[in-house]
Amino acid sequence: MIWFQRIFLLLLVSWVASSDLLENPDFESPPKNSNASSGPFVLLDQNTTLPGWTLQGTVQYVTSLELPDNGHAIQLGEDGKINQTFIAKGGDVNYILTFALIRPGQNCSTSAGLSVSGPDSNAVFSYQQNYSKVSWQSYSHNLGSWGNDEPINLVLESQAIDSDSDTNSTCWPIIDTLLIKTVGVTLVQDSGNLLINGGFESGPGFLPNSTDGVLIDAVPSLIQSALRQWSVIGTVRYIDSKHFHVPEGKAAIEIMSHTAPSGIQTATKDTSEGSRYNLTFTLGDANDACIGHFVVGVQAGSAAQNFTLDSNGTGSGEKFGLVFEADKDAVQISFTSYSVTMTKEDVLCGPVIDEVIVHHLGGTASVKPTWLLLIIALLYVAVL
């Protein structure tokens, strides 16, 4: 029965995953009233129109063979801004944005940031660490949820990280290939698991030409996170089974640590105070040449334990477990990586977490007598 419900969950997630809702999301429709083919960087002025987008400030049209989608992108200068309004399709869904952020110039001491905003959300992204083998990285941001036919204004603008940010024009953010995925606000809970989205099947969409997964920066709120029902500490990477080793299903989480620990956190549903539960999960590597000694701290309520795995970077996986006692109805569950690991190409990597399951040690989370058990109990009383 559990396998049927898992398949149903996968079908539900794929059903609500929409095609892109934006016009000209990859900037392949060139700007009008501008000679877009005159060079790798073409400044767009107030007379220029970019199909689907409204322009403001310093905006340049970029042409390069190293870009992720057919070689065209947009650079937002010191005061650059683009925005587009799309219409919500269907109610009770979250709109999760994935986009490509291009590596800045080689002489940039500090990368300027990209501010991404929706009506109820805002986050700033920057290309400061190397998580990719190519010259660009995919990032994600949860724009929020709205009712059917509501207008949603997506705003992308440059933002200086600090007062000492490099003013070199090549250091301002370059963006390409935006994708919006819709995911149901209410997710189906897997039978026998007191966690929602314990297999990480509900998260941001993967860009068509991406082979490096999708980065999710720190998000303290479960509601605002692009990884549904999980908050994020530091930076993690959402990986797919097409390009990585994923222990179960179509997606998993790779925890990326750098100067500080990174990880994910959620909470159980319907636990009973004083009852004992078992937390199981798979710890492995993504088959991305990440070789090292992984140390992952796992906490469930007041119970905490470190788990280790020696990775050879070729797609290993091992199941672990932790028994804990619930001290309230909702117990915090967290996974934190303390390992700073890089590939030979100096690409940050780390341990993979998947198949996180919490169940009551007596069986299901709420043990209810079945008709068969009730009949047996009545017969036993009658015999006595």
CSV table of C-alpha atoms in Angstrom, one decimal:
chain,number,residue,atom,x,y,z
A,1,MET,CA,0.0,0.0,0.0
A,2,ILE,CA,2.9,2.4,0.8
A,3,TRP,CA,4.3,2.0,-2.7
A,4,PHE,CA,1.0,2.9,-4.2
A,5,GLN,CA,0.8,6.1,-2.1
A,6,ARG,CA,4.3,7.0,-3.1
A,7,ILE,CA,3.5,6.7,-6.7
A,8,PHE,CA,0.3,8.7,-6.2
A,9,LEU,CA,2.4,11.4,-4.5
A,10,LEU,CA,4.9,11.5,-7.4
A,11,LEU,CA,2.0,11.7,-9.9
A,12,LEU,CA,0.4,14.6,-7.9
A,13,VAL,CA,3.7,16.5,-7.8
A,14,SER,CA,4.3,16.1,-11.5
A,15,TRP,CA,0.7,17.1,-12.2
A,16,VAL,CA,1.0,20.4,-10.4
A,17,ALA,CA,4.4,21.1,-12.0
A,18,SER,CA,3.6,23.6,-14.7
A,19,SER,CA,5.4,24.6,-17.8
A,20,ASP,CA,7.0,28.0,-17.6
A,21,LEU,CA,4.5,30.8,-17.0
A,22,LEU,CA,6.7,33.7,-18.2
A,23,GLU,CA,7.0,35.2,-21.7
A,24,ASN,CA,10.6,35.1,-23.1
A,25,PRO,CA,12.0,33.4,-20.0
A,26,ASP,CA,15.3,32.6,-21.6
A,27,PHE,CA,15.7,36.0,-23.3
A,28,GLU,CA,16.1,34.3,-26.7
A,29,SER,CA,13.6,36.8,-28.2
A,30,PRO,CA,16.0,39.7,-28.8
A,31,PRO,CA,15.3,43.3,-27.8
A,32,LYS,CA,13.6,45.5,-30.4
A,33,ASN,CA,14.9,48.9,-31.5
A,34,SER,CA,18.5,47.7,-30.6
A,35,ASN,CA,21.3,46.1,-32.5
A,36,ALA,CA,21.5,43.0,-30.3
A,37,SER,CA,24.1,41.3,-32.5
A,38,SER,CA,26.6,44.2,-32.4
A,39,GLY,CA,28.6,42.7,-29.5
A,40,PRO,CA,28.7,40.5,-26.5
A,41,PHE,CA,27.3,43.3,-24.3
A,42,VAL,CA,24.7,45.7,-25.8
A,43,LEU,CA,23.3,48.5,-23.6
A,44,LEU,CA,19.5,48.8,-23.8
A,45,ASP,CA,18.0,52.3,-23.6
A,46,GLN,CA,14.6,53.7,-22.9
A,47,ASN,CA,13.5,53.2,-26.5
A,48,THR,CA,14.4,49.5,-26.4
A,49,THR,CA,11.7,46.9,-25.7
A,50,LEU,CA,12.5,43.4,-24.6
A,51,PRO,CA,9.6,41.0,-25.3
A,52,GLY,CA,7.8,40.1,-22.1
A,53,TRP,CA,9.8,42.4,-19.9
A,54,THR,CA,9.8,46.0,-18.6
A,55,LEU,CA,13.3,47.6,-18.3
A,56,GLN,CA,14.6,50.2,-16.0
A,57,GLY,CA,18.1,51.6,-15.4
A,58,THR,CA,21.3,50.0,-16.8
A,59,VAL,CA,20.3,46.8,-18.5
A,60,GLN,CA,22.5,45.0,-21.1
A,61,TYR,CA,21.7,42.2,-23.5
A,62,VAL,CA,24.5,39.6,-23.4
A,63,THR,CA,25.5,37.2,-26.1
A,64,SER,CA,28.0,34.4,-25.2
A,65,LEU,CA,28.4,30.7,-26.1
A,66,GLU,CA,29.1,29.9,-22.4
A,67,LEU,CA,25.6,30.8,-21.3
A,68,PRO,CA,23.2,28.0,-20.4
A,69,ASP,CA,20.4,28.5,-23.0
A,70,ASN,CA,21.5,29.2,-26.6
A,71,GLY,CA,23.8,32.0,-25.6
A,72,HIS,CA,21.6,35.0,-24.6
A,73,ALA,CA,21.1,36.6,-21.2
A,74,ILE,CA,20.5,39.9,-19.3
A,75,GLN,CA,23.0,41.8,-17.2
A,76,LEU,CA,21.6,44.2,-14.6
A,77,GLY,CA,23.9,47.1,-14.0
A,78,GLU,CA,24.3,49.3,-10.8
A,79,ASP,CA,20.7,50.5,-11.1
A,80,GLY,CA,19.3,47.8,-13.4
A,81,LYS,CA,15.9,46.3,-13.1
A,82,ILE,CA,13.6,44.1,-15.1
A,83,ASN,CA,10.1,42.9,-14.2
A,84,GLN,CA,7.2,40.9,-15.7
A,85,THR,CA,3.7,40.3,-14.5
A,86,PHE,CA,2.2,36.8,-15.0
A,87,ILE,CA,-1.2,35.5,-14.0
A,88,ALA,CA,-1.8,32.8,-11.4
A,89,LYS,CA,-3.2,29.6,-12.8
A,90,GLY,CA,-5.3,27.7,-10.3
A,91,GLY,CA,-5.5,28.3,-6.5
A,92,ASP,CA,-3.8,26.7,-3.6
A,93,VAL,CA,-0.4,26.3,-5.2
A,94,ASN,CA,3.1,27.7,-4.6
A,95,TYR,CA,5.0,29.4,-7.4
A,96,ILE,CA,8.7,28.4,-7.2
A,97,LEU,CA,11.2,30.2,-9.4
A,98,THR,CA,14.4,28.6,-10.7
A,99,PHE,CA,16.9,30.7,-12.6
A,100,ALA,CA,20.5,30.7,-13.8
A,101,LEU,CA,23.0,33.1,-12.3
A,102,ILE,CA,26.2,33.5,-14.4
A,103,ARG,CA,29.7,33.6,-12.9
A,104,PRO,CA,30.9,37.3,-12.8
A,105,GLY,CA,34.2,38.5,-14.3
A,106,GLN,CA,37.5,37.1,-13.2
A,107,ASN,CA,38.6,40.3,-11.7
A,108,CYS,CA,35.6,40.8,-9.4
A,109,SER,CA,36.7,40.8,-5.7
A,110,THR,CA,33.1,40.9,-4.5
A,111,SER,CA,30.1,39.7,-6.5
A,112,ALA,CA,27.2,42.1,-6.7
A,113,GLY,CA,23.9,40.6,-5.7
A,114,LEU,CA,20.6,39.9,-7.5
A,115,SER,CA,17.4,40.8,-5.7
A,116,VAL,CA,14.4,38.6,-6.6
A,117,SER,CA,11.0,39.8,-5.5
A,118,GLY,CA,7.4,38.7,-5.7
A,119,PRO,CA,4.4,40.4,-4.0
A,120,ASP,CA,5.1,38.7,-0.7
A,121,SER,CA,8.7,37.6,-0.9
A,122,ASN,CA,12.2,38.9,-1.4
A,123,ALA,CA,15.7,37.3,-1.4
A,124,VAL,CA,19.2,38.3,-2.6
A,125,PHE,CA,21.5,35.9,-4.4
A,126,SER,CA,25.2,36.2,-5.4
A,127,TYR,CA,27.8,34.0,-7.1
A,128,GLN,CA,30.3,33.9,-4.2
A,129,GLN,CA,31.1,30.2,-4.0
A,130,ASN,CA,31.8,27.6,-6.7
A,131,TYR,CA,29.1,24.9,-6.6
A,132,SER,CA,29.2,24.2,-10.4
A,133,LYS,CA,31.6,22.7,-13.0
A,134,VAL,CA,30.3,25.3,-15.6
A,135,SER,CA,30.2,29.1,-15.6
A,136,TRP,CA,26.7,29.4,-14.2
A,137,GLN,CA,24.6,28.0,-11.3
A,138,SER,CA,20.9,27.4,-10.8
A,139,TYR,CA,19.2,29.0,-7.8
A,140,SER,CA,15.6,28.8,-6.5
A,141,HIS,CA,13.2,31.0,-4.7
A,142,ASN,CA,9.6,30.5,-3.5
A,143,LEU,CA,7.5,33.4,-4.7
A,144,GLY,CA,4.5,32.4,-2.6
A,145,SER,CA,0.9,31.4,-3.4
A,146,TRP,CA,-2.1,33.3,-4.9
A,147,GLY,CA,-5.6,32.7,-6.0
A,148,ASN,CA,-6.6,31.9,-9.6
A,149,ASP,CA,-6.2,34.7,-12.1
A,150,GLU,CA,-4.4,37.0,-9.6
A,151,PRO,CA,-1.6,39.1,-11.2
A,152,ILE,CA,1.9,38.3,-9.9
A,153,ASN,CA,4.7,40.9,-10.5
A,154,LEU,CA,8.2,39.3,-10.6
A,155,VAL,CA,11.0,41.8,-10.1
A,156,LEU,CA,14.7,41.2,-10.7
A,157,GLU,CA,17.2,44.0,-9.9
A,158,SER,CA,20.8,44.4,-9.1
A,159,GLN,CA,21.9,45.1,-5.5
A,160,ALA,CA,25.3,45.9,-4.0
A,161,ILE,CA,26.2,43.5,-1.3
A,162,ASP,CA,28.0,46.1,0.7
A,163,SER,CA,29.5,49.6,0.3
A,164,ASP,CA,32.8,48.1,-1.0
A,165,SER,CA,31.3,46.2,-3.8
A,166,ASP,CA,33.3,46.2,-7.0
A,167,THR,CA,31.9,48.8,-9.5
A,168,ASN,CA,33.5,47.1,-12.5
A,169,SER,CA,30.7,46.7,-15.0
A,170,THR,CA,31.5,43.0,-15.6
A,171,CYS,CA,30.8,42.2,-11.9
A,172,TRP,CA,27.1,43.0,-11.9
A,173,PRO,CA,24.7,40.0,-12.0
A,174,ILE,CA,24.0,38.2,-15.3
A,175,ILE,CA,20.8,36.1,-15.4
A,176,ASP,CA,19.3,33.6,-17.8
A,177,THR,CA,16.7,30.9,-18.2
A,178,LEU,CA,13.9,31.5,-15.7
A,179,LEU,CA,11.5,28.7,-14.9
A,180,ILE,CA,8.4,28.8,-12.7
A,181,LYS,CA,7.0,25.6,-11.2
A,182,THR,CA,3.7,25.3,-9.3
A,183,VAL,CA,3.6,22.9,-6.3
A,184,GLY,CA,0.5,22.3,-4.2
A,185,VAL,CA,0.4,24.1,-0.9
A,186,THR,CA,-1.1,21.0,0.8
A,187,LEU,CA,1.1,18.0,0.2
A,188,VAL,CA,0.1,14.3,0.5
A,189,GLN,CA,1.5,12.7,3.6
A,190,ASP,CA,3.1,9.3,3.0
A,191,SER,CA,1.4,6.4,4.9
A,192,GLY,CA,3.4,5.4,7.9
A,193,ASN,CA,5.6,8.5,7.8
A,194,LEU,CA,5.1,11.4,10.3
A,195,LEU,CA,7.1,13.7,8.0
A,196,ILE,CA,5.7,15.5,4.9
A,197,ASN,CA,8.0,15.5,1.9
A,198,GLY,CA,10.5,13.2,3.7
A,199,GLY,CA,11.7,11.9,0.3
A,200,PHE,CA,12.2,15.5,-1.0
A,201,GLU,CA,10.1,14.9,-4.1
A,202,SER,CA,8.5,18.3,-3.8
A,203,GLY,CA,10.9,21.1,-4.6
A,204,PRO,CA,12.1,23.6,-7.2
A,205,GLY,CA,12.1,22.7,-11.0
A,206,PHE,CA,15.3,21.8,-12.8
A,207,LEU,CA,16.3,24.0,-15.7
A,208,PRO,CA,16.3,22.1,-19.1
A,209,ASN,CA,20.0,22.4,-19.8
A,210,SER,CA,21.2,22.1,-16.2
A,211,THR,CA,23.3,19.1,-15.0
A,212,ASP,CA,24.3,20.6,-11.6
A,213,GLY,CA,21.1,20.6,-9.6
A,214,VAL,CA,19.4,23.6,-8.0
A,215,LEU,CA,20.9,25.6,-5.1
A,216,ILE,CA,18.7,26.6,-2.2
A,217,ASP,CA,20.1,29.3,0.1
A,218,ALA,CA,19.2,29.8,3.7
A,219,VAL,CA,15.5,30.0,4.4
A,220,PRO,CA,14.4,30.0,8.1
A,221,SER,CA,10.7,29.4,7.3
A,222,LEU,CA,9.1,26.1,6.3
A,223,ILE,CA,6.3,28.1,4.5
A,224,GLN,CA,8.7,30.3,2.4
A,225,SER,CA,11.2,27.5,1.5
A,226,ALA,CA,11.4,26.2,-2.1
A,227,LEU,CA,12.1,22.8,-0.5
A,228,ARG,CA,8.5,22.2,0.6
A,229,GLN,CA,8.1,21.6,4.4
A,230,TRP,CA,11.8,22.0,5.1
A,231,SER,CA,13.7,25.1,6.2
A,232,VAL,CA,17.3,25.5,5.1
A,233,ILE,CA,20.5,26.5,7.0
A,234,GLY,CA,23.4,27.7,4.9
A,235,THR,CA,23.2,26.3,1.3
A,236,VAL,CA,22.0,22.9,0.0
A,237,ARG,CA,21.6,21.5,-3.5
A,238,TYR,CA,18.5,19.9,-4.8
A,239,ILE,CA,19.6,17.1,-7.0
A,240,ASP,CA,17.8,14.9,-9.5
A,241,SER,CA,18.1,11.2,-10.4
A,242,LYS,CA,18.8,12.0,-14.0
A,243,HIS,CA,22.2,13.6,-13.3
A,244,PHE,CA,23.1,12.3,-9.7
A,245,HIS,CA,22.9,9.3,-7.5
A,246,VAL,CA,19.6,9.6,-5.7
A,247,PRO,CA,18.9,6.8,-3.2
A,248,GLU,CA,15.1,6.8,-3.7
A,249,GLY,CA,12.6,8.5,-6.0
A,250,LYS,CA,13.5,11.4,-8.3
A,251,ALA,CA,15.2,13.9,-6.0
A,252,ALA,CA,17.4,14.2,-2.9
A,253,ILE,CA,19.3,16.9,-0.9
A,254,GLU,CA,23.1,17.4,-1.0
A,255,ILE,CA,24.3,19.5,1.9
A,256,MET,CA,27.0,22.0,1.0
A,257,SER,CA,29.2,23.3,3.8
A,258,HIS,CA,31.7,26.1,3.5
A,259,THR,CA,32.7,28.5,6.3
A,260,ALA,CA,29.7,27.5,8.5
A,261,PRO,CA,27.5,24.4,8.9
A,262,SER,CA,24.6,23.8,6.5
A,263,GLY,CA,21.6,21.7,6.7
A,264,ILE,CA,17.8,21.2,6.7
A,265,GLN,CA,15.1,21.2,9.3
A,266,THR,CA,11.5,20.2,9.6
A,267,ALA,CA,9.0,19.0,12.2
A,268,THR,CA,6.9,15.8,12.8
A,269,LYS,CA,3.2,15.7,12.6
A,270,ASP,CA,0.9,14.1,15.2
A,271,THR,CA,3.5,12.8,17.6
A,272,SER,CA,2.3,11.9,21.2
A,273,GLU,CA,4.2,13.3,24.2
A,274,GLY,CA,6.1,10.5,25.9
A,275,SER,CA,5.9,8.1,23.0
A,276,ARG,CA,9.0,6.6,21.4
A,277,TYR,CA,9.7,7.0,17.6
A,278,ASN,CA,12.3,5.8,15.1
A,279,LEU,CA,13.9,8.2,12.6
A,280,THR,CA,15.5,6.5,9.6
A,281,PHE,CA,17.2,8.0,6.7
A,282,THR,CA,19.7,7.3,3.9
A,283,LEU,CA,23.2,9.0,4.0
A,284,GLY,CA,25.2,8.8,0.8
A,285,ASP,CA,27.0,10.7,-1.9
A,286,ALA,CA,25.7,12.1,-5.2
A,287,ASN,CA,28.2,10.3,-7.6
A,288,ASP,CA,29.7,13.7,-8.3
A,289,ALA,CA,33.4,12.9,-7.4
A,290,CYS,CA,32.9,14.1,-3.9
A,291,ILE,CA,35.5,12.2,-2.0
A,292,GLY,CA,35.9,12.6,1.8
A,293,HIS,CA,34.8,11.8,5.3
A,294,PHE,CA,31.2,13.0,5.8
A,295,VAL,CA,30.0,13.9,9.3
A,296,VAL,CA,26.3,14.7,9.6
A,297,GLY,CA,24.7,15.7,12.9
A,298,VAL,CA,21.1,14.5,13.3
A,299,GLN,CA,18.7,15.8,16.0
A,300,ALA,CA,15.2,14.7,16.8
A,301,GLY,CA,13.8,16.5,19.8
A,302,SER,CA,16.3,16.1,22.6
A,303,ALA,CA,18.1,13.1,21.0
A,304,ALA,CA,21.2,13.9,18.9
A,305,GLN,CA,23.8,11.8,17.2
A,306,ASN,CA,26.6,12.2,14.7
A,307,PHE,CA,26.7,9.8,11.7
A,308,THR,CA,29.7,9.4,9.4
A,309,LEU,CA,30.2,8.0,5.9
A,310,ASP,CA,33.5,7.6,4.0
A,311,SER,CA,32.7,8.6,0.4
A,312,ASN,CA,34.6,7.6,-2.7
A,313,GLY,CA,32.4,9.9,-4.8
A,314,THR,CA,30.8,7.2,-6.9
A,315,GLY,CA,27.3,7.0,-5.6
A,316,SER,CA,27.2,5.2,-2.2
A,317,GLY,CA,24.3,5.1,0.3
A,318,GLU,CA,23.7,3.6,3.7
A,319,LYS,CA,20.7,3.6,5.9
A,320,PHE,CA,20.9,4.9,9.5
A,321,GLY,CA,18.4,5.3,12.4
A,322,LEU,CA,17.9,7.2,15.6
A,323,VAL,CA,15.3,6.5,18.4
A,324,PHE,CA,13.8,9.4,20.2
A,325,GLU,CA,11.1,10.2,22.6
A,326,ALA,CA,8.6,12.9,21.7
A,327,ASP,CA,8.4,15.7,24.3
A,328,LYS,CA,5.5,17.4,22.5
A,329,ASP,CA,3.0,17.1,19.6
A,330,ALA,CA,5.5,18.4,17.0
A,331,VAL,CA,9.2,17.4,17.2
A,332,GLN,CA,12.0,19.3,15.4
A,333,ILE,CA,14.1,17.1,13.1
A,334,SER,CA,17.3,18.5,11.6
A,335,PHE,CA,20.3,17.3,9.5
A,336,THR,CA,23.5,19.4,9.7
A,337,SER,CA,26.7,18.8,7.8
A,338,TYR,CA,30.1,19.8,9.4
A,339,SER,CA,32.2,18.5,6.4
A,340,VAL,CA,33.8,21.0,4.0
A,341,THR,CA,34.5,18.9,0.9
A,342,MET,CA,35.5,19.8,-2.6
A,343,THR,CA,36.0,17.9,-5.8
A,344,LYS,CA,39.4,18.0,-7.7
A,345,GLU,CA,37.9,20.8,-9.8
A,346,ASP,CA,37.5,22.9,-6.5
A,347,VAL,CA,33.7,22.5,-6.7
A,348,LEU,CA,32.0,22.4,-3.3
A,349,CYS,CA,30.1,19.2,-2.6
A,350,GLY,CA,28.8,17.2,0.4
A,351,PRO,CA,26.7,14.4,1.8
A,352,VAL,CA,23.3,13.4,0.4
A,353,ILE,CA,20.2,12.9,2.6
A,354,ASP,CA,17.2,11.0,1.4
A,355,GLU,CA,14.3,8.7,2.5
A,356,VAL,CA,13.7,10.5,5.9
A,357,ILE,CA,11.0,8.5,7.7
A,358,VAL,CA,9.7,8.9,11.2
A,359,HIS,CA,7.3,6.2,12.6
A,360,HIS,CA,6.0,5.1,15.9
A,361,LEU,CA,8.0,2.2,17.4
A,362,GLY,CA,4.7,0.3,18.0
A,363,GLY,CA,3.9,0.5,14.3
A,364,THR,CA,1.9,3.3,12.8
A,365,ALA,CA,1.8,6.8,14.3
A,366,SER,CA,-1.8,6.3,15.7
A,367,VAL,CA,-2.6,2.7,16.5
A,368,LYS,CA,-6.3,2.1,16.1
A,369,PRO,CA,-8.1,-1.3,16.6
A,370,THR,CA,-9.2,-3.0,13.4
A,371,TRP,CA,-12.5,-5.0,13.2
A,372,LEU,CA,-10.5,-8.2,13.2
A,373,LEU,CA,-8.7,-7.3,16.4
A,374,LEU,CA,-12.0,-6.2,18.0
A,375,ILE,CA,-13.6,-9.5,17.1
A,376,ILE,CA,-10.7,-11.5,18.5
A,377,ALA,CA,-10.8,-9.4,21.7
A,378,LEU,CA,-14.6,-10.1,22.1
A,379,LEU,CA,-14.1,-13.8,21.6
A,380,TYR,CA,-11.3,-13.9,24.1
A,381,VAL,CA,-13.5,-12.1,26.7
A,382,ALA,CA,-16.4,-14.6,25.9
A,383,VAL,CA,-14.1,-17.6,26.5
A,384,LEU,CA,-13.0,-16.2,29.8
